[in-house]
């Protein structure tokens, strides 16, 4: 998951629900020829920046999780884990969420800090 | 880290992004409305995912009480006679049955409003009213008039009585008395409608004026029962007309008033549609839909169905005509073909693995984040993650920091 050319923000979050819905909405506008694709790319790059900043500044929540690691992969500075029977503990263990499996895609925090 | 935080954080992100790209939009000569459309579309798509409660979503709340009570009388009117109590109370509290019978210009003479109400009430509708404490009904019916004080209400009642006297002279004496009583005795309006008990009671109370004084304490409550009188003193008829009219219009299904909806026909002329026509139209559309689904979806050969999915509904409609004929032979073949493919050992593992990966992303059990540290000692892994978004079990969570421990 490479950082964008001009700005050093990952486009990782585009794969999340917020990013994918934005992409969908942009696609709709492009399909209707209301905007051109270059403008949509600019929107997405702004999104990369905003969500990265928002997650680091606005969010204070902590989380711990345990599970059994099914697959791991480290490629191009990106860790990908597939964890099975995973248990997430949030709010200091107050709420617990379990899932059969979860996929973690994680980029290096250092590189995004360098900017 | 809670699901509740997601809504506000996401809203913040959306607003930031929209504001950040506003300049770009302007530079590209794209109208601001398009940007707004993008925002709406984005929010709408997010809401559809149903991953969290978003601030822009309408919250599942009960409607504000004031509104609800204001609607009460009209809503009730639309229902069966049993629920017509409020209307009946209004009209008959201001005008006794006698007046209604005597004055042809009076709304009571309207067939749908008071006439129906009175007839249908004695058996079922009114019994509950008699038993019901006026005090309990008041807040429900007239919360909008809490400011009425005793003086105003009394004045209003007097003026109403005077107006009736002016108009109908001695004929209306009974109803004037009724008004006086009703101001002071809340039970009466409820009891008034049923023919046998009411007139007697009213006459009794006409004769016993001490009773009126004895019940003056109740008067304050009563003024709330006749709330519109203070506003339109001296006009009891229009007042009751309002009340009666609501009932007349809403439940008047048998009138000559047929049009419920206007629609434009092919030439653009407005056409009035009655209930039957609307029903027929809906029915026809439903049938059409059902046909479309039958021909254009499940019962088509697999190959054609997938082909058509990319096309617009136009082609789907076209297929609706020819679909049923084609479907016999091919469908089964396709199924068998699929089963054969699965049996192939060579295809199997790859296919499944691909499916798995896709499923992970498609079903959305995914965490996107940055890593600070990833450590491994033998088969034990520890990692420190930050600034992440986690989607799991259909809900979305955001976190600032996460620690994970897992064994391989």
PDB file of N, CA and C in Angstrom, chain B residues 120-197:
ATOM      1  N   UNK B 120     -74.093   6.921  15.671  1.00  0.00           N
ATOM      2  CA  UNK B 120     -73.276   5.747  15.952  1.00  0.00           C
ATOM      3  C   UNK B 120     -72.851   5.709  17.410  1.00  0.00           C
ATOM      4  N   UNK B 121     -73.000   6.801  18.071  1.00  0.00           N
ATOM      5  CA  UNK B 121     -72.433   6.849  19.400  1.00  0.00           C
ATOM      6  C   UNK B 121     -73.186   6.070  20.474  1.00  0.00           C
ATOM      7  N   UNK B 122     -74.476   6.166  20.505  1.00  0.00           N
ATOM      8  CA  UNK B 122     -75.145   5.670  21.721  1.00  0.00           C
ATOM      9  C   UNK B 122     -74.695   4.296  22.142  1.00  0.00           C
ATOM     10  N   UNK B 123     -74.566   3.419  21.179  1.00  0.00           N
ATOM     11  CA  UNK B 123     -74.208   2.054  21.558  1.00  0.00           C
ATOM     12  C   UNK B 123     -72.790   1.931  22.052  1.00  0.00           C
ATOM     13  N   UNK B 124     -71.865   2.128  21.152  1.00  0.00           N
ATOM     14  CA  UNK B 124     -70.489   1.784  21.483  1.00  0.00           C
ATOM     15  C   UNK B 124     -69.660   3.002  21.813  1.00  0.00           C
ATOM     16  N   UNK B 125     -69.858   4.046  21.031  1.00  0.00           N
ATOM     17  CA  UNK B 125     -68.904   5.134  21.127  1.00  0.00           C
ATOM     18  C   UNK B 125     -69.020   5.871  22.447  1.00  0.00           C
ATOM     19  N   UNK B 126     -70.207   6.085  22.871  1.00  0.00           N
ATOM     20  CA  UNK B 126     -70.329   7.041  23.947  1.00  0.00           C
ATOM     21  C   UNK B 126     -70.177   6.439  25.332  1.00  0.00           C
ATOM     22  N   UNK B 127     -70.431   5.189  25.435  1.00  0.00           N
ATOM     23  CA  UNK B 127     -70.348   4.597  26.761  1.00  0.00           C
ATOM     24  C   UNK B 127     -69.005   4.867  27.419  1.00  0.00           C
ATOM     25  N   UNK B 128     -67.945   4.606  26.698  1.00  0.00           N
ATOM     26  CA  UNK B 128     -66.648   4.887  27.320  1.00  0.00           C
ATOM     27  C   UNK B 128     -66.508   6.353  27.697  1.00  0.00           C
ATOM     28  N   UNK B 129     -67.081   7.214  26.930  1.00  0.00           N
ATOM     29  CA  UNK B 129     -66.927   8.631  27.221  1.00  0.00           C
ATOM     30  C   UNK B 129     -67.541   8.979  28.562  1.00  0.00           C
ATOM     31  N   UNK B 130     -68.658   8.388  28.811  1.00  0.00           N
ATOM     32  CA  UNK B 130     -69.332   8.709  30.065  1.00  0.00           C
ATOM     33  C   UNK B 130     -68.456   8.326  31.234  1.00  0.00           C
ATOM     34  N   UNK B 131     -67.883   7.182  31.100  1.00  0.00           N
ATOM     35  CA  UNK B 131     -67.101   6.708  32.230  1.00  0.00           C
ATOM     36  C   UNK B 131     -65.785   7.452  32.358  1.00  0.00           C
ATOM     37  N   UNK B 132     -65.345   7.963  31.262  1.00  0.00           N
ATOM     38  CA  UNK B 132     -64.015   8.573  31.286  1.00  0.00           C
ATOM     39  C   UNK B 132     -64.050   9.867  32.071  1.00  0.00           C
ATOM     40  N   UNK B 133     -63.077  10.026  32.894  1.00  0.00           N
ATOM     41  CA  UNK B 133     -62.966  11.256  33.664  1.00  0.00           C
ATOM     42  C   UNK B 133     -62.555  12.382  32.743  1.00  0.00           C
ATOM     43  N   UNK B 134     -63.280  13.473  32.772  1.00  0.00           N
ATOM     44  CA  UNK B 134     -62.889  14.594  31.912  1.00  0.00           C
ATOM     45  C   UNK B 134     -61.478  15.055  32.207  1.00  0.00           C
ATOM     46  N   UNK B 135     -61.122  14.970  33.444  1.00  0.00           N
ATOM     47  CA  UNK B 135     -59.779  15.419  33.801  1.00  0.00           C
ATOM     48  C   UNK B 135     -58.709  14.642  33.062  1.00  0.00           C
ATOM     49  N   UNK B 136     -58.957  13.379  32.855  1.00  0.00           N
ATOM     50  CA  UNK B 136     -57.941  12.575  32.185  1.00  0.00           C
ATOM     51  C   UNK B 136     -57.877  12.900  30.711  1.00  0.00           C
ATOM     52  N   UNK B 137     -58.969  13.325  30.161  1.00  0.00           N
ATOM     53  CA  UNK B 137     -58.959  13.576  28.735  1.00  0.00           C
ATOM     54  C   UNK B 137     -58.365  14.925  28.391  1.00  0.00           C
ATOM     55  N   UNK B 138     -58.494  15.840  29.292  1.00  0.00           N
ATOM     56  CA  UNK B 138     -58.087  17.195  28.946  1.00  0.00           C
ATOM     57  C   UNK B 138     -56.647  17.316  28.480  1.00  0.00           C
ATOM     58  N   UNK B 139     -55.744  16.840  29.260  1.00  0.00           N
ATOM     59  CA  UNK B 139     -54.367  17.045  28.813  1.00  0.00           C
ATOM     60  C   UNK B 139     -54.133  16.420  27.438  1.00  0.00           C
ATOM     61  N   UNK B 140     -54.826  15.374  27.210  1.00  0.00           N
ATOM     62  CA  UNK B 140     -54.639  14.708  25.938  1.00  0.00           C
ATOM     63  C   UNK B 140     -55.176  15.567  24.805  1.00  0.00           C
ATOM     64  N   UNK B 141     -56.295  16.186  25.073  1.00  0.00           N
ATOM     65  CA  UNK B 141     -56.956  16.873  23.974  1.00  0.00           C
ATOM     66  C   UNK B 141     -56.490  18.297  23.761  1.00  0.00           C
ATOM     67  N   UNK B 142     -56.256  19.006  24.805  1.00  0.00           N
ATOM     68  CA  UNK B 142     -55.995  20.422  24.605  1.00  0.00           C
ATOM     69  C   UNK B 142     -54.766  20.899  25.349  1.00  0.00           C
ATOM     70  N   UNK B 143     -53.667  20.314  25.103  1.00  0.00           N
ATOM     71  CA  UNK B 143     -52.472  20.813  25.782  1.00  0.00           C
ATOM     72  C   UNK B 143     -52.069  22.158  25.223  1.00  0.00           C
ATOM     73  N   UNK B 144     -52.602  22.479  24.068  1.00  0.00           N
ATOM     74  CA  UNK B 144     -52.203  23.736  23.446  1.00  0.00           C
ATOM     75  C   UNK B 144     -52.889  24.925  24.095  1.00  0.00           C
ATOM     76  N   UNK B 145     -53.821  24.679  24.943  1.00  0.00           N
ATOM     77  CA  UNK B 145     -54.535  25.785  25.567  1.00  0.00           C
ATOM     78  C   UNK B 145     -54.390  25.777  27.076  1.00  0.00           C
ATOM     79  N   UNK B 146     -53.222  25.642  27.550  1.00  0.00           N
ATOM     80  CA  UNK B 146     -53.069  25.568  28.995  1.00  0.00           C
ATOM     81  C   UNK B 146     -53.322  26.918  29.644  1.00  0.00           C
ATOM     82  N   UNK B 147     -53.219  27.962  28.883  1.00  0.00           N
ATOM     83  CA  UNK B 147     -53.289  29.292  29.460  1.00  0.00           C
ATOM     84  C   UNK B 147     -54.705  29.756  29.765  1.00  0.00           C
ATOM     85  N   UNK B 148     -55.670  29.000  29.352  1.00  0.00           N
ATOM     86  CA  UNK B 148     -57.042  29.433  29.604  1.00  0.00           C
ATOM     87  C   UNK B 148     -57.301  29.560  31.086  1.00  0.00           C
ATOM     88  N   UNK B 149     -57.807  30.689  31.455  1.00  0.00           N
ATOM     89  CA  UNK B 149     -58.163  30.822  32.855  1.00  0.00           C
ATOM     90  C   UNK B 149     -59.674  30.832  32.985  1.00  0.00           C
ATOM     91  N   UNK B 150     -60.107  30.802  34.202  1.00  0.00           N
ATOM     92  CA  UNK B 150     -61.530  30.650  34.450  1.00  0.00           C
ATOM     93  C   UNK B 150     -62.317  31.822  33.868  1.00  0.00           C
ATOM     94  N   UNK B 151     -61.800  33.020  34.012  1.00  0.00           N
ATOM     95  CA  UNK B 151     -62.552  34.195  33.579  1.00  0.00           C
ATOM     96  C   UNK B 151     -62.812  34.122  32.083  1.00  0.00           C
ATOM     97  N   UNK B 152     -61.796  33.839  31.340  1.00  0.00           N
ATOM     98  CA  UNK B 152     -61.952  33.825  29.894  1.00  0.00           C
ATOM     99  C   UNK B 152     -62.956  32.772  29.464  1.00  0.00           C
ATOM    100  N   UNK B 153     -62.801  31.594  30.056  1.00  0.00           N
ATOM    101  CA  UNK B 153     -63.689  30.518  29.670  1.00  0.00           C
ATOM    102  C   UNK B 153     -65.123  30.852  29.990  1.00  0.00           C
ATOM    103  N   UNK B 154     -65.350  31.413  31.148  1.00  0.00           N
ATOM    104  CA  UNK B 154     -66.703  31.763  31.535  1.00  0.00           C
ATOM    105  C   UNK B 154     -67.291  32.787  30.585  1.00  0.00           C
ATOM    106  N   UNK B 155     -66.486  33.792  30.275  1.00  0.00           N
ATOM    107  CA  UNK B 155     -66.922  34.813  29.340  1.00  0.00           C
ATOM    108  C   UNK B 155     -67.315  34.192  28.026  1.00  0.00           C
ATOM    109  N   UNK B 156     -66.473  33.310  27.578  1.00  0.00           N
ATOM    110  CA  UNK B 156     -66.705  32.709  26.276  1.00  0.00           C
ATOM    111  C   UNK B 156     -68.020  31.960  26.270  1.00  0.00           C
ATOM    112  N   UNK B 157     -68.253  31.240  27.326  1.00  0.00           N
ATOM    113  CA  UNK B 157     -69.477  30.466  27.393  1.00  0.00           C
ATOM    114  C   UNK B 157     -70.679  31.393  27.357  1.00  0.00           C
ATOM    115  N   UNK B 158     -70.553  32.474  28.072  1.00  0.00           N
ATOM    116  CA  UNK B 158     -71.667  33.410  28.082  1.00  0.00           C
ATOM    117  C   UNK B 158     -71.909  33.993  26.711  1.00  0.00           C
ATOM    118  N   UNK B 159     -70.828  34.351  26.070  1.00  0.00           N
ATOM    119  CA  UNK B 159     -70.984  34.948  24.752  1.00  0.00           C
ATOM    120  C   UNK B 159     -71.580  33.948  23.779  1.00  0.00           C
ATOM    121  N   UNK B 160     -71.128  32.721  23.915  1.00  0.00           N
ATOM    122  CA  UNK B 160     -71.669  31.697  23.038  1.00  0.00           C
ATOM    123  C   UNK B 160     -73.163  31.578  23.249  1.00  0.00           C
ATOM    124  N   UNK B 161     -73.547  31.583  24.494  1.00  0.00           N
ATOM    125  CA  UNK B 161     -74.959  31.457  24.807  1.00  0.00           C
ATOM    126  C   UNK B 161     -75.739  32.633  24.229  1.00  0.00           C
ATOM    127  N   UNK B 162     -75.132  33.789  24.356  1.00  0.00           N
ATOM    128  CA  UNK B 162     -75.817  34.970  23.863  1.00  0.00           C
ATOM    129  C   UNK B 162     -75.990  34.913  22.341  1.00  0.00           C
ATOM    130  N   UNK B 163     -74.960  34.464  21.724  1.00  0.00           N
ATOM    131  CA  UNK B 163     -75.016  34.392  20.263  1.00  0.00           C
ATOM    132  C   UNK B 163     -76.131  33.467  19.823  1.00  0.00           C
ATOM    133  N   UNK B 164     -76.217  32.357  20.495  1.00  0.00           N
ATOM    134  CA  UNK B 164     -77.276  31.418  20.131  1.00  0.00           C
ATOM    135  C   UNK B 164     -78.634  32.054  20.382  1.00  0.00           C
ATOM    136  N   UNK B 165     -78.738  32.732  21.506  1.00  0.00           N
ATOM    137  CA  UNK B 165     -80.009  33.362  21.839  1.00  0.00           C
ATOM    138  C   UNK B 165     -80.378  34.385  20.776  1.00  0.00           C
ATOM    139  N   UNK B 166     -79.398  35.149  20.367  1.00  0.00           N
ATOM    140  CA  UNK B 166     -79.675  36.153  19.342  1.00  0.00           C
ATOM    141  C   UNK B 166     -80.181  35.500  18.074  1.00  0.00           C
ATOM    142  N   UNK B 167     -79.588  34.431  17.746  1.00  0.00           N
ATOM    143  CA  UNK B 167     -79.914  33.862  16.462  1.00  0.00           C
ATOM    144  C   UNK B 167     -81.224  33.078  16.480  1.00  0.00           C
ATOM    145  N   UNK B 168     -81.352  32.313  17.518  1.00  0.00           N
ATOM    146  CA  UNK B 168     -82.497  31.397  17.503  1.00  0.00           C
ATOM    147  C   UNK B 168     -83.560  31.742  18.524  1.00  0.00           C
ATOM    148  N   UNK B 169     -83.322  32.767  19.268  1.00  0.00           N
ATOM    149  CA  UNK B 169     -84.333  33.205  20.212  1.00  0.00           C
ATOM    150  C   UNK B 169     -84.643  32.159  21.256  1.00  0.00           C
ATOM    151  N   UNK B 170     -85.847  32.092  21.594  1.00  0.00           N
ATOM    152  CA  UNK B 170     -86.237  31.229  22.701  1.00  0.00           C
ATOM    153  C   UNK B 170     -86.112  29.764  22.319  1.00  0.00           C
ATOM    154  N   UNK B 171     -86.147  29.534  21.033  1.00  0.00           N
ATOM    155  CA  UNK B 171     -86.009  28.136  20.598  1.00  0.00           C
ATOM    156  C   UNK B 171     -84.737  27.511  21.139  1.00  0.00           C
ATOM    157  N   UNK B 172     -83.754  28.323  21.208  1.00  0.00           N
ATOM    158  CA  UNK B 172     -82.440  27.793  21.572  1.00  0.00           C
ATOM    159  C   UNK B 172     -82.211  27.790  23.071  1.00  0.00           C
ATOM    160  N   UNK B 173     -83.241  28.076  23.789  1.00  0.00           N
ATOM    161  CA  UNK B 173     -83.064  28.199  25.235  1.00  0.00           C
ATOM    162  C   UNK B 173     -82.382  26.961  25.812  1.00  0.00           C
ATOM    163  N   UNK B 174     -82.838  25.862  25.345  1.00  0.00           N
ATOM    164  CA  UNK B 174     -82.288  24.622  25.899  1.00  0.00           C
ATOM    165  C   UNK B 174     -80.788  24.542  25.673  1.00  0.00           C
ATOM    166  N   UNK B 175     -80.389  24.896  24.492  1.00  0.00           N
ATOM    167  CA  UNK B 175     -78.963  24.758  24.207  1.00  0.00           C
ATOM    168  C   UNK B 175     -78.159  25.787  24.959  1.00  0.00           C
ATOM    169  N   UNK B 176     -78.753  26.938  25.163  1.00  0.00           N
ATOM    170  CA  UNK B 176     -78.039  27.948  25.952  1.00  0.00           C
ATOM    171  C   UNK B 176     -77.800  27.417  27.354  1.00  0.00           C
ATOM    172  N   UNK B 177     -78.833  26.859  27.882  1.00  0.00           N
ATOM    173  CA  UNK B 177     -78.670  26.265  29.202  1.00  0.00           C
ATOM    174  C   UNK B 177     -77.600  25.197  29.184  1.00  0.00           C
ATOM    175  N   UNK B 178     -77.659  24.461  28.108  1.00  0.00           N
ATOM    176  CA  UNK B 178     -76.667  23.385  27.997  1.00  0.00           C
ATOM    177  C   UNK B 178     -75.258  23.947  28.029  1.00  0.00           C
ATOM    178  N   UNK B 179     -75.088  25.039  27.354  1.00  0.00           N
ATOM    179  CA  UNK B 179     -73.754  25.629  27.337  1.00  0.00           C
ATOM    180  C   UNK B 179     -73.334  26.014  28.738  1.00  0.00           C
ATOM    181  N   UNK B 180     -74.251  26.630  29.434  1.00  0.00           N
ATOM    182  CA  UNK B 180     -73.912  27.022  30.795  1.00  0.00           C
ATOM    183  C   UNK B 180     -73.531  25.820  31.624  1.00  0.00           C
ATOM    184  N   UNK B 181     -74.311  24.822  31.481  1.00  0.00           N
ATOM    185  CA  UNK B 181     -74.025  23.638  32.289  1.00  0.00           C
ATOM    186  C   UNK B 181     -72.706  23.014  31.898  1.00  0.00           C
ATOM    187  N   UNK B 182     -72.511  22.975  30.617  1.00  0.00           N
ATOM    188  CA  UNK B 182     -71.310  22.272  30.179  1.00  0.00           C
ATOM    189  C   UNK B 182     -70.066  22.997  30.607  1.00  0.00           C
ATOM    190  N   UNK B 183     -70.218  24.299  30.732  1.00  0.00           N
ATOM    191  CA  UNK B 183     -69.054  25.000  31.232  1.00  0.00           C
ATOM    192  C   UNK B 183     -68.703  24.543  32.619  1.00  0.00           C
ATOM    193  N   UNK B 184     -69.737  24.141  33.320  1.00  0.00           N
ATOM    194  CA  UNK B 184     -69.486  23.827  34.715  1.00  0.00           C
ATOM    195  C   UNK B 184     -69.492  22.346  35.001  1.00  0.00           C
ATOM    196  N   UNK B 185     -70.054  21.623  34.076  1.00  0.00           N
ATOM    197  CA  UNK B 185     -70.107  20.188  34.363  1.00  0.00           C
ATOM    198  C   UNK B 185     -69.508  19.392  33.208  1.00  0.00           C
ATOM    199  N   UNK B 186     -68.322  18.987  33.389  1.00  0.00           N
ATOM    200  CA  UNK B 186     -67.611  18.353  32.293  1.00  0.00           C
ATOM    201  C   UNK B 186     -68.217  17.033  31.847  1.00  0.00           C
ATOM    202  N   UNK B 187     -68.878  16.372  32.716  1.00  0.00           N
ATOM    203  CA  UNK B 187     -69.376  15.056  32.323  1.00  0.00           C
ATOM    204  C   UNK B 187     -70.409  15.162  31.215  1.00  0.00           C
ATOM    205  N   UNK B 188     -71.092  16.256  31.171  1.00  0.00           N
ATOM    206  CA  UNK B 188     -72.237  16.338  30.264  1.00  0.00           C
ATOM    207  C   UNK B 188     -71.858  16.143  28.801  1.00  0.00           C
ATOM    208  N   UNK B 189     -70.879  16.808  28.340  1.00  0.00           N
ATOM    209  CA  UNK B 189     -70.611  16.668  26.911  1.00  0.00           C
ATOM    210  C   UNK B 189     -70.514  15.215  26.496  1.00  0.00           C
ATOM    211  N   UNK B 190     -69.902  14.454  27.333  1.00  0.00           N
ATOM    212  CA  UNK B 190     -69.825  13.047  26.991  1.00  0.00           C
ATOM    213  C   UNK B 190     -71.187  12.411  27.016  1.00  0.00           C
ATOM    214  N   UNK B 191     -71.975  12.806  27.985  1.00  0.00           N
ATOM    215  CA  UNK B 191     -73.261  12.136  28.123  1.00  0.00           C
ATOM    216  C   UNK B 191     -74.285  12.673  27.155  1.00  0.00           C
ATOM    217  N   UNK B 192     -74.050  13.835  26.659  1.00  0.00           N
ATOM    218  CA  UNK B 192     -75.071  14.483  25.862  1.00  0.00           C
ATOM    219  C   UNK B 192     -75.568  13.650  24.685  1.00  0.00           C
ATOM    220  N   UNK B 193     -74.717  13.115  23.899  1.00  0.00           N
ATOM    221  CA  UNK B 193     -75.171  12.494  22.656  1.00  0.00           C
ATOM    222  C   UNK B 193     -76.224  11.396  22.806  1.00  0.00           C
ATOM    223  N   UNK B 194     -76.036  10.430  23.673  1.00  0.00           N
ATOM    224  CA  UNK B 194     -76.999   9.325  23.639  1.00  0.00           C
ATOM    225  C   UNK B 194     -78.386   9.838  23.968  1.00  0.00           C
ATOM    226  N   UNK B 195     -79.327   9.595  23.117  1.00  0.00           N
ATOM    227  CA  UNK B 195     -80.659  10.185  23.253  1.00  0.00           C
ATOM    228  C   UNK B 195     -81.328   9.922  24.591  1.00  0.00           C
ATOM    229  N   UNK B 196     -81.428   8.697  25.055  1.00  0.00           N
ATOM    230  CA  UNK B 196     -82.268   8.509  26.244  1.00  0.00           C
ATOM    231  C   UNK B 196     -81.777   9.237  27.485  1.00  0.00           C
ATOM    232  N   UNK B 197     -80.552   9.039  27.938  1.00  0.00           N
ATOM    233  CA  UNK B 197     -80.192   9.629  29.213  1.00  0.00           C
ATOM    234  C   UNK B 197     -79.994  11.129  29.151  1.00  0.00           C
TER     235      UNK B 197
END
